[in-house]
Amino acid sequence: MVKSRGTEIAIGDRRPGCTLTQWLYEELRFAILSGRLKRGVRIPATRSIAVQYGISRRTVVAAFEQLLDEGYITSRTGHGTTVSRTLPSDFLPYRRPETPSKQRVGADILSRLQPPIRPFNPISPAVTEFPISLWARLASRRLRQLSATLLSGGDPAGYAPLREAIADYVGTSRGVNTRPEHVIVTTGMHHGLDLIARSIFKPGDQVWVEDPGYSGTTEVIQNAGLVPIAVPVDERGLIVSLGKEKAPNAKAAFVTPAHQFPLGSTMSLDRRLELLQWARATRAILIEDDYDSEFRFQGRPIPALQSLDRNGLVLLLGSFNKVLFPGLRFGYIIAPDSLLEPILRLRFQMDRYPPGPQQAILCDFINGGHFERHLRKMRELYAERWRSLRVNADRYLARHLSLPTIEAGLNTPAYLRTRLTSHQAELAATKLGIQTLGLDRFVRQRQDIRGLLLGFAAFNDQQIADGAKLLARALDGRR
Ligand SMILES: Cc1ncc(COP(=O)(O)O)c(C=O)c1O
C-alpha cells in the first residue's frame, strides 16, 4: 500500500518478467488514470516508497521520472510531487466511437453526448448563459442562514415554498389547474417517469408510447415491467385512433403534447380531446411529458393537456434541468388527488425526500423573479440560434437535409433528402466530430422517417456555420 494523504493506494503484484521500475510506473499510472490517486493529490516521497517496498530509491526515482516526463505527475521544490491537475489523456484528439451495435439504447446516447459539447448536440441547453454568479450569491446567502427545518429533514413531496412557487408558475405559464399540495419535487423527468411507472401500474400493463418518441421513456417503462405499445405520431401529435386499434385497453399513454419529441410538432386540440375522451372511457392515465415547452419562441403559449382535464386523469411532468442547467437535477410532477399517495409512498421508500438546501436556493431564484427573466432571455437567444441554423442549413445543407418549421425547443429534426439511412448519416457526421443523433434511435416501428436530430441551443452563429459546413462535408462523402 502507498499512503497518500491518508489514502491507501493498493499496488498490484508484479507480472513475471516486468522490471521493478516498469511495475511501479504502471501501477502508479493506473492508480492515477482510474482516479484512485486524485488530481492534485500529493504523492509520498520516493524515499518512503522505497522503504515500504524494499526496493532501491533509484528504482522509484526512475519510475517517477517517467511519470513526470509523460505529464502524469508534477514536482515543485518545496511542494513535493503531486498528481497533475491536467492529465495527458485530456489532450487526446477526438476518439472515433466504435460502430454501435444493432440495439442502440439511451445509455449509449448519453455516452455519445458527454462534454465537450459540440455542434449539433441535440440535448444541451446553453449552460454558459446561466447567471452563475447570481446563483452563487443566492446560494451563499441561503446557506449562511439555513433553518433547522431544512437541516433536519424534509417532506417526500418537497420543500413547501418551492412547491408553492412551482404551482404558481405552472398555473400562470401553462394554464395548469393545481395547488401546492399536488406538486411533487423530483430530480427531473426521468425520476418522475420512473416513480409513476412503478407506483401506479403493474408489471405486464400495456401503455401507449409515441412512435417516434423519447427512448428514455421507453427504457423507464420497460424497467418497470410495463409493455410499451408504439402508437404513430403525425404533425398533429399521437394518432389516437391507431392507439385504440392496437391496444384499446391500455392503462396509460405517455405523450409530449406541447413539443413532440423528436418531431417537434404540437398536439392539436381535437387530438387532445380525443385522447382525454379515450382516457375517460377506459380509466387510463395520461402522462404529459412537458420537458421543454418553456422554449416556445413562436406563436402563442400552448396550454398544457392537463388544463383540459376535469377528471383527474393527467399527470404533468416538468423539469428545470433544461431550462436552467442539466446538472441541477430538479423537476416536478403535478398529480391529481387520487394518485398522490402511491407516488409519495414509493418516493419515501426510494430516497426519502429531495435535498433541502438546494431546493431553497432554487425557490429563491424563482421567487426573486430571476427564473422568469432567464426564461425570457433564453427564449430570445434560442429563437436567434434557430434562425441561424435555418440560414446555414439553407446555405450549406440544402442538398442533404430539409428542416421543418418548428416553434419551440432546443433541437429540430432534419430529414434526409439523399438515400442515406439515419444511422449512416449519424456515423458519417460523428466521424468528422459532429454530435448528432440519427432519428432511427427514436423510431419504434416506423419505416418512413429518415433524418438527424440537430441541436442549436448551445451554439453561436460561428459554431453553427462551421458545423453546417462540416456536416455537409460529412454527408457529401456518403452520397
Ligand atoms: C422528451 C424528454 N423527456 C425527458 C428528458 C429528460 O429530462 P431530465 O433531464 O429532467 O430527466 C429529455 C431529455 O432530453 C427529453 O428529451
mmCIF file with all atom_site columns, N, CA and C in Angstrom, residues 180-210:
data_model
loop_
_atom_site.group_PDB
_atom_site.id
_atom_site.type_symbol
_atom_site.label_atom_id
_atom_site.label_alt_id
_atom_site.label_comp_id
_atom_site.label_asym_id
_atom_site.label_entity_id
_atom_site.label_seq_id
_atom_site.pdbx_PDB_ins_code
_atom_site.Cartn_x
_atom_site.Cartn_y
_atom_site.Cartn_z
_atom_site.occupancy
_atom_site.B_iso_or_equiv
_atom_site.pdbx_formal_charge
_atom_site.auth_seq_id
_atom_site.auth_comp_id
_atom_site.auth_asym_id
_atom_site.auth_atom_id
_atom_site.pdbx_PDB_model_num
ATOM 1  N N  . PRO A 1 180 ? -50.419 23.764 -4.428  1.00 0.00 ? 180 PRO A N  1
ATOM 2  C CA . PRO A 1 180 ? -49.098 23.274 -3.994  1.00 0.00 ? 180 PRO A CA 1
ATOM 3  C C  . PRO A 1 180 ? -49.142 21.837 -3.481  1.00 0.00 ? 180 PRO A C  1
ATOM 4  N N  . GLU A 1 181 ? -50.264 21.417 -2.903  1.00 0.00 ? 181 GLU A N  1
ATOM 5  C CA . GLU A 1 181 ? -50.352 20.044 -2.357  1.00 0.00 ? 181 GLU A CA 1
ATOM 6  C C  . GLU A 1 181 ? -50.234 19.000 -3.460  1.00 0.00 ? 181 GLU A C  1
ATOM 7  N N  . HIS A 1 182 ? -50.446 19.401 -4.696  1.00 0.00 ? 182 HIS A N  1
ATOM 8  C CA . HIS A 1 182 ? -50.378 18.433 -5.806  1.00 0.00 ? 182 HIS A CA 1
ATOM 9  C C  . HIS A 1 182 ? -49.012 18.380 -6.480  1.00 0.00 ? 182 HIS A C  1
ATOM 10 N N  . VAL A 1 183 ? -48.089 19.179 -5.965  1.00 0.00 ? 183 VAL A N  1
ATOM 11 C CA . VAL A 1 183 ? -46.760 19.235 -6.584  1.00 0.00 ? 183 VAL A CA 1
ATOM 12 C C  . VAL A 1 183 ? -45.802 18.306 -5.838  1.00 0.00 ? 183 VAL A C  1
ATOM 13 N N  . ILE A 1 184 ? -45.101 17.459 -6.600  1.00 0.00 ? 184 ILE A N  1
ATOM 14 C CA . ILE A 1 184 ? -44.054 16.607 -6.008  1.00 0.00 ? 184 ILE A CA 1
ATOM 15 C C  . ILE A 1 184 ? -42.731 17.008 -6.661  1.00 0.00 ? 184 ILE A C  1
ATOM 16 N N  . VAL A 1 185 ? -41.772 17.400 -5.851  1.00 0.00 ? 185 VAL A N  1
ATOM 17 C CA . VAL A 1 185 ? -40.465 17.793 -6.400  1.00 0.00 ? 185 VAL A CA 1
ATOM 18 C C  . VAL A 1 185 ? -39.656 16.517 -6.671  1.00 0.00 ? 185 VAL A C  1
ATOM 19 N N  . THR A 1 186 ? -39.114 16.416 -7.881  1.00 0.00 ? 186 THR A N  1
ATOM 20 C CA . THR A 1 186 ? -38.324 15.234 -8.275  1.00 0.00 ? 186 THR A CA 1
ATOM 21 C C  . THR A 1 186 ? -36.922 15.691 -8.690  1.00 0.00 ? 186 THR A C  1
ATOM 22 N N  . THR A 1 187 ? -36.116 14.739 -9.167  1.00 0.00 ? 187 THR A N  1
ATOM 23 C CA . THR A 1 187 ? -34.813 15.173 -9.694  1.00 0.00 ? 187 THR A CA 1
ATOM 24 C C  . THR A 1 187 ? -34.898 15.439 -11.195 1.00 0.00 ? 187 THR A C  1
ATOM 25 N N  . GLY A 1 188 ? -36.053 15.296 -11.772 1.00 0.00 ? 188 GLY A N  1
ATOM 26 C CA . GLY A 1 188 ? -36.180 15.576 -13.203 1.00 0.00 ? 188 GLY A CA 1
ATOM 27 C C  . GLY A 1 188 ? -37.173 14.634 -13.828 1.00 0.00 ? 188 GLY A C  1
ATOM 28 N N  . MET A 1 189 ? -37.222 14.725 -15.135 1.00 0.00 ? 189 MET A N  1
ATOM 29 C CA . MET A 1 189 ? -38.211 13.982 -15.889 1.00 0.00 ? 189 MET A CA 1
ATOM 30 C C  . MET A 1 189 ? -38.079 12.466 -15.708 1.00 0.00 ? 189 MET A C  1
ATOM 31 N N  . HIS A 1 190 ? -36.838 11.970 -15.773 1.00 0.00 ? 190 HIS A N  1
ATOM 32 C CA . HIS A 1 190 ? -36.659 10.523 -15.657 1.00 0.00 ? 190 HIS A CA 1
ATOM 33 C C  . HIS A 1 190 ? -37.135 10.004 -14.310 1.00 0.00 ? 190 HIS A C  1
ATOM 34 N N  . HIS A 1 191 ? -36.787 10.721 -13.264 1.00 0.00 ? 191 HIS A N  1
ATOM 35 C CA . HIS A 1 191 ? -37.183 10.328 -11.924 1.00 0.00 ? 191 HIS A CA 1
ATOM 36 C C  . HIS A 1 191 ? -38.702 10.304 -11.826 1.00 0.00 ? 191 HIS A C  1
ATOM 37 N N  . GLY A 1 192 ? -39.340 11.354 -12.363 1.00 0.00 ? 192 GLY A N  1
ATOM 38 C CA . GLY A 1 192 ? -40.798 11.441 -12.330 1.00 0.00 ? 192 GLY A CA 1
ATOM 39 C C  . GLY A 1 192 ? -41.435 10.285 -13.091 1.00 0.00 ? 192 GLY A C  1
ATOM 40 N N  . LEU A 1 193 ? -40.910 10.001 -14.279 1.00 0.00 ? 193 LEU A N  1
ATOM 41 C CA . LEU A 1 193 ? -41.460 8.910  -15.094 1.00 0.00 ? 193 LEU A CA 1
ATOM 42 C C  . LEU A 1 193 ? -41.307 7.586  -14.356 1.00 0.00 ? 193 LEU A C  1
ATOM 43 N N  . ASP A 1 194 ? -40.151 7.403  -13.733 1.00 0.00 ? 194 ASP A N  1
ATOM 44 C CA . ASP A 1 194 ? -39.878 6.154  -13.031 1.00 0.00 ? 194 ASP A CA 1
ATOM 45 C C  . ASP A 1 194 ? -40.826 5.980  -11.842 1.00 0.00 ? 194 ASP A C  1
ATOM 46 N N  . LEU A 1 195 ? -40.987 7.046  -11.062 1.00 0.00 ? 195 LEU A N  1
ATOM 47 C CA . LEU A 1 195 ? -41.895 6.964  -9.906  1.00 0.00 ? 195 LEU A CA 1
ATOM 48 C C  . LEU A 1 195 ? -43.301 6.572  -10.359 1.00 0.00 ? 195 LEU A C  1
ATOM 49 N N  . ILE A 1 196 ? -43.742 7.217  -11.435 1.00 0.00 ? 196 ILE A N  1
ATOM 50 C CA . ILE A 1 196 ? -45.103 6.964  -11.925 1.00 0.00 ? 196 ILE A CA 1
ATOM 51 C C  . ILE A 1 196 ? -45.213 5.531  -12.451 1.00 0.00 ? 196 ILE A C  1
ATOM 52 N N  . ALA A 1 197 ? -44.240 5.141  -13.293 1.00 0.00 ? 197 ALA A N  1
ATOM 53 C CA . ALA A 1 197 ? -44.318 3.814  -13.919 1.00 0.00 ? 197 ALA A CA 1
ATOM 54 C C  . ALA A 1 197 ? -44.355 2.718  -12.859 1.00 0.00 ? 197 ALA A C  1
ATOM 55 N N  . ARG A 1 198 ? -43.630 2.904  -11.747 1.00 0.00 ? 198 ARG A N  1
ATOM 56 C CA . ARG A 1 198 ? -43.525 1.825  -10.772 1.00 0.00 ? 198 ARG A CA 1
ATOM 57 C C  . ARG A 1 198 ? -44.563 1.886  -9.651  1.00 0.00 ? 198 ARG A C  1
ATOM 58 N N  . SER A 1 199 ? -45.189 3.068  -9.475  1.00 0.00 ? 199 SER A N  1
ATOM 59 C CA . SER A 1 199 ? -46.117 3.137  -8.339  1.00 0.00 ? 199 SER A CA 1
ATOM 60 C C  . SER A 1 199 ? -47.574 2.992  -8.754  1.00 0.00 ? 199 SER A C  1
ATOM 61 N N  . ILE A 1 200 ? -47.876 3.311  -10.016 1.00 0.00 ? 200 ILE A N  1
ATOM 62 C CA . ILE A 1 200 ? -49.299 3.352  -10.391 1.00 0.00 ? 200 ILE A CA 1
ATOM 63 C C  . ILE A 1 200 ? -49.720 2.130  -11.201 1.00 0.00 ? 200 ILE A C  1
ATOM 64 N N  . PHE A 1 201 ? -48.730 1.511  -11.885 1.00 0.00 ? 201 PHE A N  1
ATOM 65 C CA . PHE A 1 201 ? -49.081 0.405  -12.784 1.00 0.00 ? 201 PHE A CA 1
ATOM 66 C C  . PHE A 1 201 ? -48.494 -0.908 -12.283 1.00 0.00 ? 201 PHE A C  1
ATOM 67 N N  . LYS A 1 202 ? -48.924 -1.983 -12.929 1.00 0.00 ? 202 LYS A N  1
ATOM 68 C CA . LYS A 1 202 ? -48.416 -3.316 -12.551 1.00 0.00 ? 202 LYS A CA 1
ATOM 69 C C  . LYS A 1 202 ? -47.567 -3.858 -13.696 1.00 0.00 ? 202 LYS A C  1
ATOM 70 N N  . PRO A 1 203 ? -46.544 -4.663 -13.392 1.00 0.00 ? 203 PRO A N  1
ATOM 71 C CA . PRO A 1 203 ? -45.786 -5.283 -14.470 1.00 0.00 ? 203 PRO A CA 1
ATOM 72 C C  . PRO A 1 203 ? -46.757 -6.011 -15.412 1.00 0.00 ? 203 PRO A C  1
ATOM 73 N N  . GLY A 1 204 ? -46.511 -5.880 -16.703 1.00 0.00 ? 204 GLY A N  1
ATOM 74 C CA . GLY A 1 204 ? -47.380 -6.532 -17.687 1.00 0.00 ? 204 GLY A CA 1
ATOM 75 C C  . GLY A 1 204 ? -48.440 -5.585 -18.237 1.00 0.00 ? 204 GLY A C  1
ATOM 76 N N  . ASP A 1 205 ? -48.673 -4.435 -17.567 1.00 0.00 ? 205 ASP A N  1
ATOM 77 C CA . ASP A 1 205 ? -49.662 -3.478 -18.087 1.00 0.00 ? 205 ASP A CA 1
ATOM 78 C C  . ASP A 1 205 ? -49.186 -2.910 -19.423 1.00 0.00 ? 205 ASP A C  1
ATOM 79 N N  . GLN A 1 206 ? -50.123 -2.813 -20.377 1.00 0.00 ? 206 GLN A N  1
ATOM 80 C CA . GLN A 1 206 ? -49.780 -2.184 -21.660 1.00 0.00 ? 206 GLN A CA 1
ATOM 81 C C  . GLN A 1 206 ? -49.925 -0.666 -21.537 1.00 0.00 ? 206 GLN A C  1
ATOM 82 N N  . VAL A 1 207 ? -48.975 0.062  -22.107 1.00 0.00 ? 207 VAL A N  1
ATOM 83 C CA . VAL A 1 207 ? -49.084 1.533  -22.109 1.00 0.00 ? 207 VAL A CA 1
ATOM 84 C C  . VAL A 1 207 ? -48.707 2.058  -23.493 1.00 0.00 ? 207 VAL A C  1
ATOM 85 N N  . TRP A 1 208 ? -49.391 3.095  -23.952 1.00 0.00 ? 208 TRP A N  1
ATOM 86 C CA . TRP A 1 208 ? -49.061 3.667  -25.258 1.00 0.00 ? 208 TRP A CA 1
ATOM 87 C C  . TRP A 1 208 ? -47.819 4.552  -25.137 1.00 0.00 ? 208 TRP A C  1
ATOM 88 N N  . VAL A 1 209 ? -46.938 4.440  -26.114 1.00 0.00 ? 209 VAL A N  1
ATOM 89 C CA . VAL A 1 209 ? -45.824 5.392  -26.220 1.00 0.00 ? 209 VAL A CA 1
ATOM 90 C C  . VAL A 1 209 ? -45.788 5.914  -27.649 1.00 0.00 ? 209 VAL A C  1
ATOM 91 N N  . GLU A 1 210 ? -45.208 7.087  -27.832 1.00 0.00 ? 210 GLU A N  1
ATOM 92 C CA . GLU A 1 210 ? -45.200 7.706  -29.158 1.00 0.00 ? 210 GLU A CA 1
ATOM 93 C C  . GLU A 1 210 ? -44.159 7.049  -30.071 1.00 0.00 ? 210 GLU A C  1
#
